Short mmCIF file of C-alpha atoms and ligand atoms in Angstrom, two decimals:
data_model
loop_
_atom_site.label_atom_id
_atom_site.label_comp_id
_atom_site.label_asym_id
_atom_site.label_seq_id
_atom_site.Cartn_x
_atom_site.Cartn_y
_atom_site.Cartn_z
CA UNK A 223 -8.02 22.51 -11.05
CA UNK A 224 -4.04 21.36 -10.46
CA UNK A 225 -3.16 20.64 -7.62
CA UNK A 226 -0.32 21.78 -5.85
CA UNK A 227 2.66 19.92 -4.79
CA UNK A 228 1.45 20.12 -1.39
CA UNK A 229 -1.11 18.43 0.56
CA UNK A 230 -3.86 20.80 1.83
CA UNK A 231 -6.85 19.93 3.67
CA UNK A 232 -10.07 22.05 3.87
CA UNK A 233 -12.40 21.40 6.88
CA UNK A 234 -15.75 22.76 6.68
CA UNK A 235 -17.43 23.01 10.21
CA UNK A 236 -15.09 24.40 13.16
CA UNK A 237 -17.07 23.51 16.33
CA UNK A 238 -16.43 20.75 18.73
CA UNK A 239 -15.75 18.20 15.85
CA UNK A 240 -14.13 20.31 13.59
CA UNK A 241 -11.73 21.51 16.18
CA UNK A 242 -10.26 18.15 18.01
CA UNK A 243 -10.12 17.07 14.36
CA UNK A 244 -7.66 20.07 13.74
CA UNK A 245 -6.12 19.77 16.76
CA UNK A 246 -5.50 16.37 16.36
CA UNK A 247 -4.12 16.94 12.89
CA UNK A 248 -1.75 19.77 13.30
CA UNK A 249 0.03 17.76 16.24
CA UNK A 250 0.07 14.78 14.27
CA UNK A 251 1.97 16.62 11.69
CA UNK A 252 -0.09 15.06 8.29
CA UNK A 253 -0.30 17.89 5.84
CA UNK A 254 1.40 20.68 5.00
CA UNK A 255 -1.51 23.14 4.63
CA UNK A 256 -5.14 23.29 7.06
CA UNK A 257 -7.95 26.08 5.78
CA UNK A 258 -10.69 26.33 8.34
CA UNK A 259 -14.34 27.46 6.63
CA UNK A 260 -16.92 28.16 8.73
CA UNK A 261 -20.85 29.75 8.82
CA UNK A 262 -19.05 31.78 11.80
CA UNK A 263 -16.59 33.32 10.48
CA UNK A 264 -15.20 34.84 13.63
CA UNK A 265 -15.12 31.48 15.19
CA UNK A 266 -12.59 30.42 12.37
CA UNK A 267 -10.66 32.90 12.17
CA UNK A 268 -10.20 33.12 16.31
CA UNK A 269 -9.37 28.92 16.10
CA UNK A 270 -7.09 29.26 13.33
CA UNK A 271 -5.16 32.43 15.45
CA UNK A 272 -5.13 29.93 18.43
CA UNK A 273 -4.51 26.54 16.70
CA UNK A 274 -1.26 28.70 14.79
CA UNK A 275 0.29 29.35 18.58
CA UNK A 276 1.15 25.92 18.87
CA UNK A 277 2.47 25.32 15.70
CA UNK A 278 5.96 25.87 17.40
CA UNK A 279 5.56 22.90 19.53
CA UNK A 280 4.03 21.06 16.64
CA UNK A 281 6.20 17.80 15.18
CA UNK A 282 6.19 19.44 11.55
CA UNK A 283 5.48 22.75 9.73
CA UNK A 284 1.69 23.27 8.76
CA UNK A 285 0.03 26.51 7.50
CA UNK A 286 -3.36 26.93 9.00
CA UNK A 287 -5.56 30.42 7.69
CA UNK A 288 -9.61 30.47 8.23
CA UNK A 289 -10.28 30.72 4.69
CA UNK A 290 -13.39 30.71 1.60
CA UNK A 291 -14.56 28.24 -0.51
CA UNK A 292 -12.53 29.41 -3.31
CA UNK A 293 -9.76 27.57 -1.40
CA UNK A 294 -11.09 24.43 -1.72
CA UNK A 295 -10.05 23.97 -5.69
CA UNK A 296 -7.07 22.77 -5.02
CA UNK A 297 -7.40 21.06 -1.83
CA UNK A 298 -6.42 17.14 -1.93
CA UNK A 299 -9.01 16.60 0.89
CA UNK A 300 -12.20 18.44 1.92
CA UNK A 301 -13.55 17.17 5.61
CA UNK A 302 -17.18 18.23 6.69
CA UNK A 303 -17.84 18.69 10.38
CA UNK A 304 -20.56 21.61 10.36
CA UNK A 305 -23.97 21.02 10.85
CA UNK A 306 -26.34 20.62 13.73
CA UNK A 307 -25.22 18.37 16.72
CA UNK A 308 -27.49 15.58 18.19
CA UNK A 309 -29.41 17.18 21.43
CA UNK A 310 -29.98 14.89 24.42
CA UNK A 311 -32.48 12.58 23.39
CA UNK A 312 -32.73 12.88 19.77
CA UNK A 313 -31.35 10.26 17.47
CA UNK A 314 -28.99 10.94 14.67
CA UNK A 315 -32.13 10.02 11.71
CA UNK A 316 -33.65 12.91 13.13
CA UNK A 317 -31.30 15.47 12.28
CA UNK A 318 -31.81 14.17 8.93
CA UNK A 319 -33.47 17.25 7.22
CA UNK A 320 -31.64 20.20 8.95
CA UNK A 321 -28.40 18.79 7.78
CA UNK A 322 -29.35 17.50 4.20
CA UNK A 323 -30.13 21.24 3.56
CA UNK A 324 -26.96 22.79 4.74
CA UNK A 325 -24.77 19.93 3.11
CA UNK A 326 -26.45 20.92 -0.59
CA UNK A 327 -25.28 24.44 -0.16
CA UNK A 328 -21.88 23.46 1.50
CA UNK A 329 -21.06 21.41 -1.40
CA UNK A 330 -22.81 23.27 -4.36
CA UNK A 331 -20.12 25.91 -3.25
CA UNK A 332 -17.26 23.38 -2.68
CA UNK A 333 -17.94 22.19 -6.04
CA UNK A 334 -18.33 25.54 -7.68
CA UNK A 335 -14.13 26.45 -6.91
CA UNK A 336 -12.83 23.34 -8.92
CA UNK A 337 -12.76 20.51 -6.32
CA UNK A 338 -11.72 17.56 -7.47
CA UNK A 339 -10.15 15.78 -4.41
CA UNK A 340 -11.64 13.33 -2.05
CA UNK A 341 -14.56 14.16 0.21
CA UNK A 342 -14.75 13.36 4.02
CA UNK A 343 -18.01 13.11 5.48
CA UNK A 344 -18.80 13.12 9.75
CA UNK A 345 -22.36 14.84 10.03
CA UNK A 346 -25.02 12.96 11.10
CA UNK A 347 -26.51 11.04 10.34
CA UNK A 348 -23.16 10.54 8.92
CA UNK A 349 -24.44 7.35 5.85
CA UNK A 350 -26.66 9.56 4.72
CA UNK A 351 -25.20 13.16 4.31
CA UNK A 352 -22.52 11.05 2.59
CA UNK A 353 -25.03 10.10 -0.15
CA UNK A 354 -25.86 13.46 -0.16
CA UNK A 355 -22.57 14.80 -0.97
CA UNK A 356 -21.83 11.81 -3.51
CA UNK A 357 -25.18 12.76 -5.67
CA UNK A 358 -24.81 16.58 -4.85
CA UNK A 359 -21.03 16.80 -6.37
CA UNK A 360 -21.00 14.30 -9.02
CA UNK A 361 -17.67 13.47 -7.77
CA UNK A 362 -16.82 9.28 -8.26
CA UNK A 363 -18.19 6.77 -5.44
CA UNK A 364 -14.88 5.70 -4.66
CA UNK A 365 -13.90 9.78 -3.86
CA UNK A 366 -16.85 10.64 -1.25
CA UNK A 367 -16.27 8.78 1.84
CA UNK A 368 -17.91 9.03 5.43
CA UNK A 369 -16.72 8.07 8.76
CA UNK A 370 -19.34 5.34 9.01
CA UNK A 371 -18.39 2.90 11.89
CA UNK A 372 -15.10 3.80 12.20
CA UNK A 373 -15.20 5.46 15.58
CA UNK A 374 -17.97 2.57 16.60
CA UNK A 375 -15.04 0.01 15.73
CA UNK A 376 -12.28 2.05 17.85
CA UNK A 377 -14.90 2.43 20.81
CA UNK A 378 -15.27 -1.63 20.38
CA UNK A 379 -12.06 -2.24 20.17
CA UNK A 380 -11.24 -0.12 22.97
CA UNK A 381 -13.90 -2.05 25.16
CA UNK A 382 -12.89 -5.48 24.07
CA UNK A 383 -8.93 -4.26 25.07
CA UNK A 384 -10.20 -3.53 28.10
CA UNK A 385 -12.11 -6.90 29.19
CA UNK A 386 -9.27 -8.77 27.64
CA UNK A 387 -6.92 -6.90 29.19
CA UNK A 388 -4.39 -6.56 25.89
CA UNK A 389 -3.85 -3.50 23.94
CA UNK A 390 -6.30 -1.81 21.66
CA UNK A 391 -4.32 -1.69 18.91
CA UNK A 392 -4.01 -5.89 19.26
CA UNK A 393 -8.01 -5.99 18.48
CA UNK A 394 -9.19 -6.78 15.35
CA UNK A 395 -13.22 -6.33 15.26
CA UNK A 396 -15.08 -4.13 13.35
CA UNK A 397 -18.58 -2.81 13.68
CA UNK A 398 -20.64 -2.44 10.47
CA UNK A 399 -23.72 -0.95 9.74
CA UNK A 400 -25.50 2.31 10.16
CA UNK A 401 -23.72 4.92 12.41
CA UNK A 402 -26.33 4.56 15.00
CA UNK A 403 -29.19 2.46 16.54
CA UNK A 404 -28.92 -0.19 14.05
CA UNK A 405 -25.20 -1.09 13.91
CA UNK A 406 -23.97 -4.28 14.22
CA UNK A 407 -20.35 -6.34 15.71
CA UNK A 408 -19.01 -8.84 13.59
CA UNK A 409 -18.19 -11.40 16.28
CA UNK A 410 -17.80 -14.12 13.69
CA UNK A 411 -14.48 -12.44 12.87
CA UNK A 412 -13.70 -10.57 15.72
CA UNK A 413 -9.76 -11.44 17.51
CA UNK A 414 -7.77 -10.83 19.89
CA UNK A 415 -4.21 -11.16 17.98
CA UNK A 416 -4.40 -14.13 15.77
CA UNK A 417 -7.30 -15.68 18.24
CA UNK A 418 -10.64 -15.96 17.38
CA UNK A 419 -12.59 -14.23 20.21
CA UNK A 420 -15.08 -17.72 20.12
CA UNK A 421 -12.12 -19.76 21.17
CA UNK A 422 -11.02 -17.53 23.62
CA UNK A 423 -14.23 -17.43 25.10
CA UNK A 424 -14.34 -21.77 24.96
CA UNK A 425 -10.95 -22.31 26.58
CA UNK A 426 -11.31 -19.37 29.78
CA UNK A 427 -14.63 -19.49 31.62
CA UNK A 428 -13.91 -16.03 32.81
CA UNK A 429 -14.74 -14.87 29.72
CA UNK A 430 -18.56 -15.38 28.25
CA UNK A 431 -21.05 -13.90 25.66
CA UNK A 432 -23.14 -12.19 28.10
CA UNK A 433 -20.26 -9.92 28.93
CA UNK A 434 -19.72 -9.27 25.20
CA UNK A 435 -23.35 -8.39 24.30
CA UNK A 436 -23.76 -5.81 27.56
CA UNK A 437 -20.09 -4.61 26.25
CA UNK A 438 -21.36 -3.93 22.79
CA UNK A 439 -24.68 -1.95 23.96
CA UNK A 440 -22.40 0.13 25.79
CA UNK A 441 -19.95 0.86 22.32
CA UNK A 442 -23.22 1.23 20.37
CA UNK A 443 -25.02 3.55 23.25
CA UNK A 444 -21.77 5.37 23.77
CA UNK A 445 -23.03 8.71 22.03
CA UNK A 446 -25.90 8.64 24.40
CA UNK A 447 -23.83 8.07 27.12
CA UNK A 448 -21.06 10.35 26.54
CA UNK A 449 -24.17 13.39 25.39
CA UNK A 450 -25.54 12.60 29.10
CA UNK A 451 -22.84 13.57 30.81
CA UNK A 452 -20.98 16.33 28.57
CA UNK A 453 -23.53 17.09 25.99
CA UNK A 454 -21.61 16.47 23.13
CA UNK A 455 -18.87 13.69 21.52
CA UNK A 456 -15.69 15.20 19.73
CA UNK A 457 -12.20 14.15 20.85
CA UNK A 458 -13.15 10.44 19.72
CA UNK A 459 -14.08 11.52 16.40
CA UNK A 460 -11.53 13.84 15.68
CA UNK A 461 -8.89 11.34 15.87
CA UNK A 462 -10.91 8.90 13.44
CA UNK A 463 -10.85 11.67 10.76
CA UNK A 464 -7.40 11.98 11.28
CA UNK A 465 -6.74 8.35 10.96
CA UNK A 466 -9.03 8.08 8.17
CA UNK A 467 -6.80 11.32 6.37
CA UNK A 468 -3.37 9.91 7.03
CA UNK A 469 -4.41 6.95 5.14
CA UNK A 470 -5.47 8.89 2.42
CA UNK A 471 -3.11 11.25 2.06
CA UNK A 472 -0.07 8.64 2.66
CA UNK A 473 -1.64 6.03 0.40
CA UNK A 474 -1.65 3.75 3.38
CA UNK A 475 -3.95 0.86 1.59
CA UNK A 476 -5.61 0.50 5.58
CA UNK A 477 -8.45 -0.99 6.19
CA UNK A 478 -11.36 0.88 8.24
CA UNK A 479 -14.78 0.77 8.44
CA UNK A 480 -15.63 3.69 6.62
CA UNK A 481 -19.16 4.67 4.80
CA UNK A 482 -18.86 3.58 1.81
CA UNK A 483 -21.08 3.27 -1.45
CA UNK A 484 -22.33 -0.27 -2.04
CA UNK A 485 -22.72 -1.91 -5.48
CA UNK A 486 -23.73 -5.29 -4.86
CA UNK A 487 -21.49 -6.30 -2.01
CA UNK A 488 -23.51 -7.68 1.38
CA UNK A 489 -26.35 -8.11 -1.31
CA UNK A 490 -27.25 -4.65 -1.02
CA UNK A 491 -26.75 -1.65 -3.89
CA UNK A 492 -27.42 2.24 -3.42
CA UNK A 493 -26.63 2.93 -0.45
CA UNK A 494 -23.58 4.42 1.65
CA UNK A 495 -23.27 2.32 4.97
CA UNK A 496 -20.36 1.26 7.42
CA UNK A 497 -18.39 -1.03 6.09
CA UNK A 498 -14.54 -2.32 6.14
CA UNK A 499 -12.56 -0.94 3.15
CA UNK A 500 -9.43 -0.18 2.07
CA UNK A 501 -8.53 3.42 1.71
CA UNK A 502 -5.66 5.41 -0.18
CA UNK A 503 -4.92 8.30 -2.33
CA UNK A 504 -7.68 7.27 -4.55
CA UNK A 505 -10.38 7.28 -1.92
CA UNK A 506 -11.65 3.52 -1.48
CA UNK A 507 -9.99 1.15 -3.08
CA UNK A 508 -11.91 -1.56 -2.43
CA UNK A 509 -14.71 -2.89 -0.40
CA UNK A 510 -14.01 -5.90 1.72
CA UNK A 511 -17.18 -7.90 1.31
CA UNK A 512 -16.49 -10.22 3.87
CA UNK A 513 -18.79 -13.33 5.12
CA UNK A 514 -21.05 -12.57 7.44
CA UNK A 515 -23.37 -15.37 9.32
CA UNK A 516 -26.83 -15.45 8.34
CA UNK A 517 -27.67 -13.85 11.51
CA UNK A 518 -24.84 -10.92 10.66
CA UNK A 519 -26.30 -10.68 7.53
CA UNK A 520 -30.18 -10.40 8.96
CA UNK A 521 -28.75 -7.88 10.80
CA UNK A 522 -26.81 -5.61 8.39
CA UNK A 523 -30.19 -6.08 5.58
CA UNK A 524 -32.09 -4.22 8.59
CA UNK A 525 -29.97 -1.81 8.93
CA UNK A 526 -29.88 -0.78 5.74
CA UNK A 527 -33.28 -1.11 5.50
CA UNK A 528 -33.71 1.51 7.99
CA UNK A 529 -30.90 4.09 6.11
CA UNK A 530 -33.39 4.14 2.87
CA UNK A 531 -36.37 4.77 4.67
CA UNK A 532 -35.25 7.56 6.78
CA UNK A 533 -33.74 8.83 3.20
CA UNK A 534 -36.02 8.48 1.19
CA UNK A 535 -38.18 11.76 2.02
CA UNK A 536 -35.56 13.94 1.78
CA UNK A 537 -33.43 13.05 -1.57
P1 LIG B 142 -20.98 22.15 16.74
O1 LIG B 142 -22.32 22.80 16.85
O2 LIG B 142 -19.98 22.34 17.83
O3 LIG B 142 -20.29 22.62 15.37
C1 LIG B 142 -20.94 22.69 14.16
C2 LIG B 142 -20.32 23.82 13.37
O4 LIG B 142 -20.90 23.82 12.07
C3 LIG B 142 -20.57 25.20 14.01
O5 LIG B 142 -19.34 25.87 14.18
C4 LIG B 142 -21.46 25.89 12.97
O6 LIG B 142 -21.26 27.30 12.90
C5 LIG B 142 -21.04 25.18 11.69
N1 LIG B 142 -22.02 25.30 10.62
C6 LIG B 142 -23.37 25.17 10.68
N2 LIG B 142 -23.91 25.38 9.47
C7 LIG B 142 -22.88 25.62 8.60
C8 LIG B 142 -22.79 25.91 7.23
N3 LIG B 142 -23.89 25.98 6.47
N4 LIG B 142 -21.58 26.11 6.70
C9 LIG B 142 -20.46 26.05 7.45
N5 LIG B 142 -20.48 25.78 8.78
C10 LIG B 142 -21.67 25.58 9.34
O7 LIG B 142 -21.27 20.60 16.49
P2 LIG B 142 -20.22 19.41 16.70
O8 LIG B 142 -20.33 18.90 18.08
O9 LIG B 142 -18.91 19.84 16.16
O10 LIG B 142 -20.87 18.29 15.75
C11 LIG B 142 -20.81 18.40 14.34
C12 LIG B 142 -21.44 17.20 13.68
O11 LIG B 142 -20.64 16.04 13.91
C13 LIG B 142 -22.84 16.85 14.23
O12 LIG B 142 -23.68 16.50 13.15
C14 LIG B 142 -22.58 15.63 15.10
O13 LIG B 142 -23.71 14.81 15.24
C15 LIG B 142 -21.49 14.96 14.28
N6 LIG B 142 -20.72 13.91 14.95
C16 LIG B 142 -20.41 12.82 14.21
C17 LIG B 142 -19.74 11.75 14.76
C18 LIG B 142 -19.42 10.54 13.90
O14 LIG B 142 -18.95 9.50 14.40
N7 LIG B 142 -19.64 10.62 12.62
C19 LIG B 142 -19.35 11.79 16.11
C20 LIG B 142 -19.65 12.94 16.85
C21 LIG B 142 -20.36 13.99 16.26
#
């Protein structure tokens, strides 16, 4: 279907995800259109009436309407959110089979009105609904994408700010992997500017591994943490997605560890997993198949390992 000479973005899912991503979005001013779709279809229509009141305190025009899936043809970007949320206790493999069967009807109708954009996946368990809606559309690898790790590699990033004292956005470390109980850091990269985190550690003995390893439980426990205490994660999320669409939509080439599709790189092929990648109009550019150490690497086979057994029933 053509596409129009404006960017619109269709999210599908308006609950506690689905609306800090919105949120997040209209005040960050990224596209010029928002359709919300929803099961509830009063509960998208009454967040796009409420979302709308503060578009005159927003920093640039946006239309936002609670719409159908016939809007999604010519939508640049489609963003799923909807789907059952983790309950206290459960881990994100077990919502495996509820979700798998709501994505193949979400995007059998996405699909049906034209799409040809760029998927965004954040349902859990995130790697695999992103599979799912890369066999389920037909749609290119490179154009179905999933949040993966990149709100794991904020949270660490975050965390390692904080011990180092120095600002977040100063951290380079990424956490690959599953989006779950599996993940992994990549210390053997990980800096703090243009210092490797190992020699920072060497030259200040107030710094030491110990810390870092209690400091990355807490960044990969953080959903269990966060569901104790409020029952759910969202604002964290919704500002990944939006980082994630800005570099889409503004052809930023960034790198972030999204879910993507893997085709040989880390040794592994079939399989959607957190990686580092670098994003733009086209989806993923490129996957940055960087060296791991062999324990890294130990690491990342079992996690994938994992992904295609918990898969493997349901596809
Ligand atoms: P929520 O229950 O608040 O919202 C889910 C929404 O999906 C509801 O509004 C529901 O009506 C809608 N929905 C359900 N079935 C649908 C269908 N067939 N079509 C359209 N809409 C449908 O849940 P939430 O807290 O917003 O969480 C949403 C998902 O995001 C969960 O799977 C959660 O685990 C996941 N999540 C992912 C990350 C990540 O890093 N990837 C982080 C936090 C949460």
């Amino acid at each position: 279907m053509k596409k129009q000479n404006i960017n619109r973005v269709v999210l599908i899912g308006t609950g506690a995800v689905g609306c800090s991503y919105a949120y997040s979005f209209i005040n960050q001013g990224i596209a010029e259109e928002l359709v919300l779709i929803d099961v509830n279809e009063k509960r998208a229509e009454g967040e796009a009436m409420d979302l709308n009141h503060g578009i005159p305190f927003a920093p640039a025009p946006v239309k936002v309407w609670s719409g159908k899936y016939e809007d999604c043809g010519p939508a640049d970007l489609v963003v799923i959110t909807a789907g059952l949320p983790q309950k206290p206790g459960e881990t994100r493999l077990d919502l495996v089979a509820k979700n798998t069967a709501i994505f193949k009807e979400i995007v059998k109708n996405v699909m049906a009105s034209g799409f040809n954009g760029i998927f965004l996946i954040a349902t859990n368990p995130v790697d695999i609904l992103t599979y799912v809606t890369w066999k389920e559309s037909g749609l290119p690898k490179e154009k179905v994408i999933g949040s993966g790790t990149t709100l794991d590699s904020a949270r660490f990033r975050y965390m390692l700010g904080e011990y180092f004292d120095v600002d977040s956005r100063n951290v380079h470390a990424a956490i690959i992997g599953e989006h779950g109980d599996t993940e992994l850091p990549v210390w053997s990269k990980a800096a703090i500017g243009s210092e490797n985190i190992a020699s920072l550690l060497e030259k200040n003995e107030k710094y030491n591994q110990q810390d870092l390893d209690k400091l990355f439980e807490n960044v990969r426990d953080a959903a269990y943490h966060i569901i104790e205490r409020k029952g759910a994660t969202y604002y964290g999320i919704g500002m990944s997605l939006v980082r994630i669409t800005k570099a889409i939509l503004n052809n930023e080439n960034s790198i972030l560890t999204v879910s993507a599709y893997l085709d040989g790189q880390y040794g592994q092929n079939d399989v959607y997993i957190g990686v580092p990648a670098i994003i733009n109009r086209d989806g993923i550019r490129e996957i940055m198949d960087i060296d791991l150490t062999k324990e890294e690497q130990e690491k990342f086979n079992h996690s994938v390992k994992v992904l295609k057994e918990t898969m493997a029933p349901v596809l």
